[in-house]
């Protein structure tokens, strides 16, 4: 997306001309342009593009906070939005969870852009369709493959954040989500294998396709779908599990990311997304996992899906340890949550788009690599299951009792990978599971992944998150298969 | 708003060239959102949004484009013209689509709801805060107009607008112990709201008892309508669409391939006639009043989008592209609601479940958690709140061999979700008593 500098300057001028006399006022402009291309069963599905733009005006006055979102970016439209926001600020003054006038919001200045080597438009539409068609054809390797699909989802997003007192931040993001899947069927058995779910989502350009070997992946995905058709069910019992990075990201997301969000701990999410087993007194002392567990909030890794220089409150973002050598040290909370709780947090006030207010989101949440080589990890397991690619996720509202399932499993017996098994599932309790972390893969095993779909908030918001992780071993886990 | 949309549609018609045709959909809302926590306001604001999605068609070639609209006529027309030019530019590079199908019979319709919402949202907020006084209230009040339109170059015009509120809230005792409530409708009635608050406050008292923890195992349970809605609602995810059935990905594969059946009392419909949303879809087809999905425990019909209809050479029944129900309807049973506790005898009264997912899709085995006022019952009397438990159970056992009865009364549940925009989906369900319901953790 070309930078809209003159247009931005006009909107900034309009904003400054309509700012009401209040304690604080900001404008957050978001323009998002997307294209989705998909070839299913070798047939191009309807091409879909979208161009969405609007702005949110936020007002703080006399302790109350109000917002108004509009796609009318004229002076009249912004003035009307500011009036609505001020009206809400007045109505909520003295009735809010915190005196918002007491929260020190930043006056930011800066810019950010995703690192893009080959832009989306550098490859003509016809060539992108040809790539997907070729990938689709590679997925249909057998009559038992009954459905197959390859897709690319590209998004450019441009944000402008301006405060009435002179702050200004512009950030340009380029996202790419490559995906493919193959579904195999025989009778009442159906198995699907995918390209790490949608895990290979990153910031950047078309060069990402080579980084994640998109062009070469189809034959193996089809072969593994067929392999699963004939595979026995995952055994039941207590054993070790070796989780691949594309399952680790889900484990991190659900049982570390969400419980550490300070707005959950504050209770904001209880009516919908839930609360947390983590309480404020745990920070600094609570043993979350074994000494091998190191978790960082890292918006600085350039290719990761949720990298940025400033959050949606304009707070500068930097890498922080949340869990260090197994001990909980910091939560995932933005400026407002930090002020409400009196605890340190991170720059993670984020909104899905212009039409939703920022809330605490996990952005990039990574499990730092350890020392183990992959072959040594296999060799260390006497009886266990190696699981790849999340397919089922469920966890209680306190983010404690979880049950997750994977697409593909393989037994590990006496230090060797053996039989492929289908429907591998495992369950446990967050508060004890991470303490059973026994081995963490070294840096060469780490994969940078993420998800386009993290749901939270009232009103609802689905946001992008990034996760990087090596494979990990957990001991004495409750494992089971299908019916 | 309707007039604006029709003007845009007419402008779109004027932009066509040669044999081009179009279909388009319009979505708009003006919504107030007030979020509460600890009986105070967390975030309050207004969202005004409008968008138009166009499918430009030339023969069997076509492509979709969506834009947000500002409400300024000149600006929106310029944006629309640019969109059409962009879409037209793509068409030569696209192959013919063998699965393209759109309505050609003009069937216009209009549903214009009356705005009877309170003029002063501040007064509603004040009454909510008053209800939370001395208690721990958390939730979201969403209210305003929702507008949907369809148009095509054949002259079809469909319009739906409604003005509604949905206050989705909980009273918390402590920790994860809470009573979940909903008050949704078209006219805010303070007396009705006060009654709901009083009822919730009464239920809250039960949660003050020491919580009980049960061991994993099998228990008799009562799934209140909201809990059953989540379980049956999960079937919307891959259960009823023709594409899922023809590609053997449906979670009901055992019903279609092996003739597996649910309990004879289970009848499930997509009941658009009694729903609260639109009866038209994005390709211009009008949805039938009802589609019977499961009848007397046996699988009956799929939801068939136009695209699937063309692909599999069957008639469409007006399903949207996702082939998911918008107005799920589960038939009632014979058990009076007043008899539920007696029928349950000793077991678990589950008001809400949470975070459902398939743990074995082929077996339609579903896992999830109990949540919000799940209660331990002995000899027909509520004894104590229950600490959360994980269940993992197949649909065929839950609503098949182990189903002990459905309530005679049903509850209409209006979807409170607001992803992208406020939902107009709904469901109407009874409660269900189920034997040997498996808890695992």
mmCIF file of N, CA and C in Angstrom, chain A residues 3 17 21 23 36 50 52 76 99 106 111 153 173 191 201 275 323 333 351-352 381 393 397 400 431 473-474:
data_model
loop_
_atom_site.group_PDB
_atom_site.id
_atom_site.type_symbol
_atom_site.label_atom_id
_atom_site.label_comp_id
_atom_site.label_asym_id
_atom_site.label_seq_id
_atom_site.Cartn_x
_atom_site.Cartn_y
_atom_site.Cartn_z
ATOM 1 N N UNK A 3 2.104 4.930 0.776
ATOM 2 C CA UNK A 3 1.836 5.798 1.920
ATOM 3 C C UNK A 3 0.913 6.942 1.507
ATOM 4 N N UNK A 17 -8.502 20.607 14.000
ATOM 5 C CA UNK A 17 -9.464 21.715 13.934
ATOM 6 C C UNK A 17 -10.764 21.409 14.674
ATOM 7 N N UNK A 21 -12.599 20.849 23.755
ATOM 8 C CA UNK A 21 -11.839 21.238 24.942
ATOM 9 C C UNK A 21 -12.051 20.178 26.023
ATOM 10 N N UNK A 23 -9.785 16.853 28.461
ATOM 11 C CA UNK A 23 -8.482 16.509 29.045
ATOM 12 C C UNK A 23 -7.573 15.806 28.038
ATOM 13 N N UNK A 36 -8.193 -12.072 -1.094
ATOM 14 C CA UNK A 36 -8.176 -13.499 -0.767
ATOM 15 C C UNK A 36 -8.305 -14.295 -2.049
ATOM 16 N N UNK A 50 -11.124 -6.265 -0.570
ATOM 17 C CA UNK A 50 -11.873 -5.317 0.270
ATOM 18 C C UNK A 50 -11.002 -4.111 0.596
ATOM 19 N N UNK A 52 -11.303 -1.045 3.404
ATOM 20 C CA UNK A 52 -12.080 -0.559 4.548
ATOM 21 C C UNK A 52 -11.306 0.562 5.232
ATOM 22 N N UNK A 76 -16.870 17.491 9.129
ATOM 23 C CA UNK A 76 -18.175 17.341 9.793
ATOM 24 C C UNK A 76 -18.266 15.985 10.483
ATOM 25 N N UNK A 99 -10.403 6.404 37.145
ATOM 26 C CA UNK A 99 -10.405 7.808 36.725
ATOM 27 C C UNK A 99 -9.437 7.914 35.544
ATOM 28 N N UNK A 106 0.702 8.289 26.540
ATOM 29 C CA UNK A 106 1.902 8.880 25.929
ATOM 30 C C UNK A 106 1.567 9.910 24.864
ATOM 31 N N UNK A 111 7.322 5.961 13.496
ATOM 32 C CA UNK A 111 6.744 5.251 12.363
ATOM 33 C C UNK A 111 7.253 3.818 12.347
ATOM 34 N N UNK A 153 -3.897 -15.229 1.469
ATOM 35 C CA UNK A 153 -4.684 -14.111 2.006
ATOM 36 C C UNK A 153 -3.698 -12.991 2.330
ATOM 37 N N UNK A 173 1.537 -1.977 7.763
ATOM 38 C CA UNK A 173 1.715 -3.413 7.952
ATOM 39 C C UNK A 173 1.369 -4.159 6.666
ATOM 40 N N UNK A 191 -9.990 -37.663 7.418
ATOM 41 C CA UNK A 191 -8.851 -37.015 8.067
ATOM 42 C C UNK A 191 -8.370 -35.862 7.198
ATOM 43 N N UNK A 201 1.568 -17.627 9.169
ATOM 44 C CA UNK A 201 1.164 -16.253 8.870
ATOM 45 C C UNK A 201 2.243 -15.321 9.418
ATOM 46 N N UNK A 275 -11.981 -15.264 32.987
ATOM 47 C CA UNK A 275 -11.088 -14.651 33.959
ATOM 48 C C UNK A 275 -9.733 -15.347 33.861
ATOM 49 N N UNK A 323 7.834 -14.510 31.636
ATOM 50 C CA UNK A 323 8.212 -15.633 32.505
ATOM 51 C C UNK A 323 9.706 -15.873 32.277
ATOM 52 N N UNK A 333 -0.412 -6.365 29.971
ATOM 53 C CA UNK A 333 -1.393 -5.310 30.218
ATOM 54 C C UNK A 333 -0.908 -3.977 29.696
ATOM 55 N N UNK A 351 -6.474 -2.916 18.863
ATOM 56 C CA UNK A 351 -7.846 -3.004 18.387
ATOM 57 C C UNK A 351 -7.847 -3.691 17.022
ATOM 58 N N UNK A 352 -8.916 -4.434 16.754
ATOM 59 C CA UNK A 352 -9.026 -5.129 15.481
ATOM 60 C C UNK A 352 -8.989 -4.151 14.310
ATOM 61 N N UNK A 381 12.850 -39.941 25.014
ATOM 62 C CA UNK A 381 11.502 -40.414 25.365
ATOM 63 C C UNK A 381 11.422 -41.933 25.230
ATOM 64 N N UNK A 393 -9.190 -27.063 20.284
ATOM 65 C CA UNK A 393 -8.727 -26.311 21.438
ATOM 66 C C UNK A 393 -9.904 -25.997 22.337
ATOM 67 N N UNK A 397 -12.731 -21.094 31.644
ATOM 68 C CA UNK A 397 -12.740 -19.636 31.628
ATOM 69 C C UNK A 397 -11.651 -19.030 32.509
ATOM 70 N N UNK A 400 -7.350 -22.716 32.862
ATOM 71 C CA UNK A 400 -6.612 -23.691 33.644
ATOM 72 C C UNK A 400 -6.760 -25.100 33.076
ATOM 73 N N UNK A 431 -1.707 -24.824 35.373
ATOM 74 C CA UNK A 431 -0.887 -24.515 36.538
ATOM 75 C C UNK A 431 0.132 -25.615 36.846
ATOM 76 N N UNK A 473 9.196 -30.929 25.162
ATOM 77 C CA UNK A 473 8.758 -32.195 25.768
ATOM 78 C C UNK A 473 8.108 -31.911 27.124
ATOM 79 N N UNK A 474 6.950 -32.517 27.336
ATOM 80 C CA UNK A 474 6.267 -32.479 28.633
ATOM 81 C C UNK A 474 6.101 -33.921 29.112
#
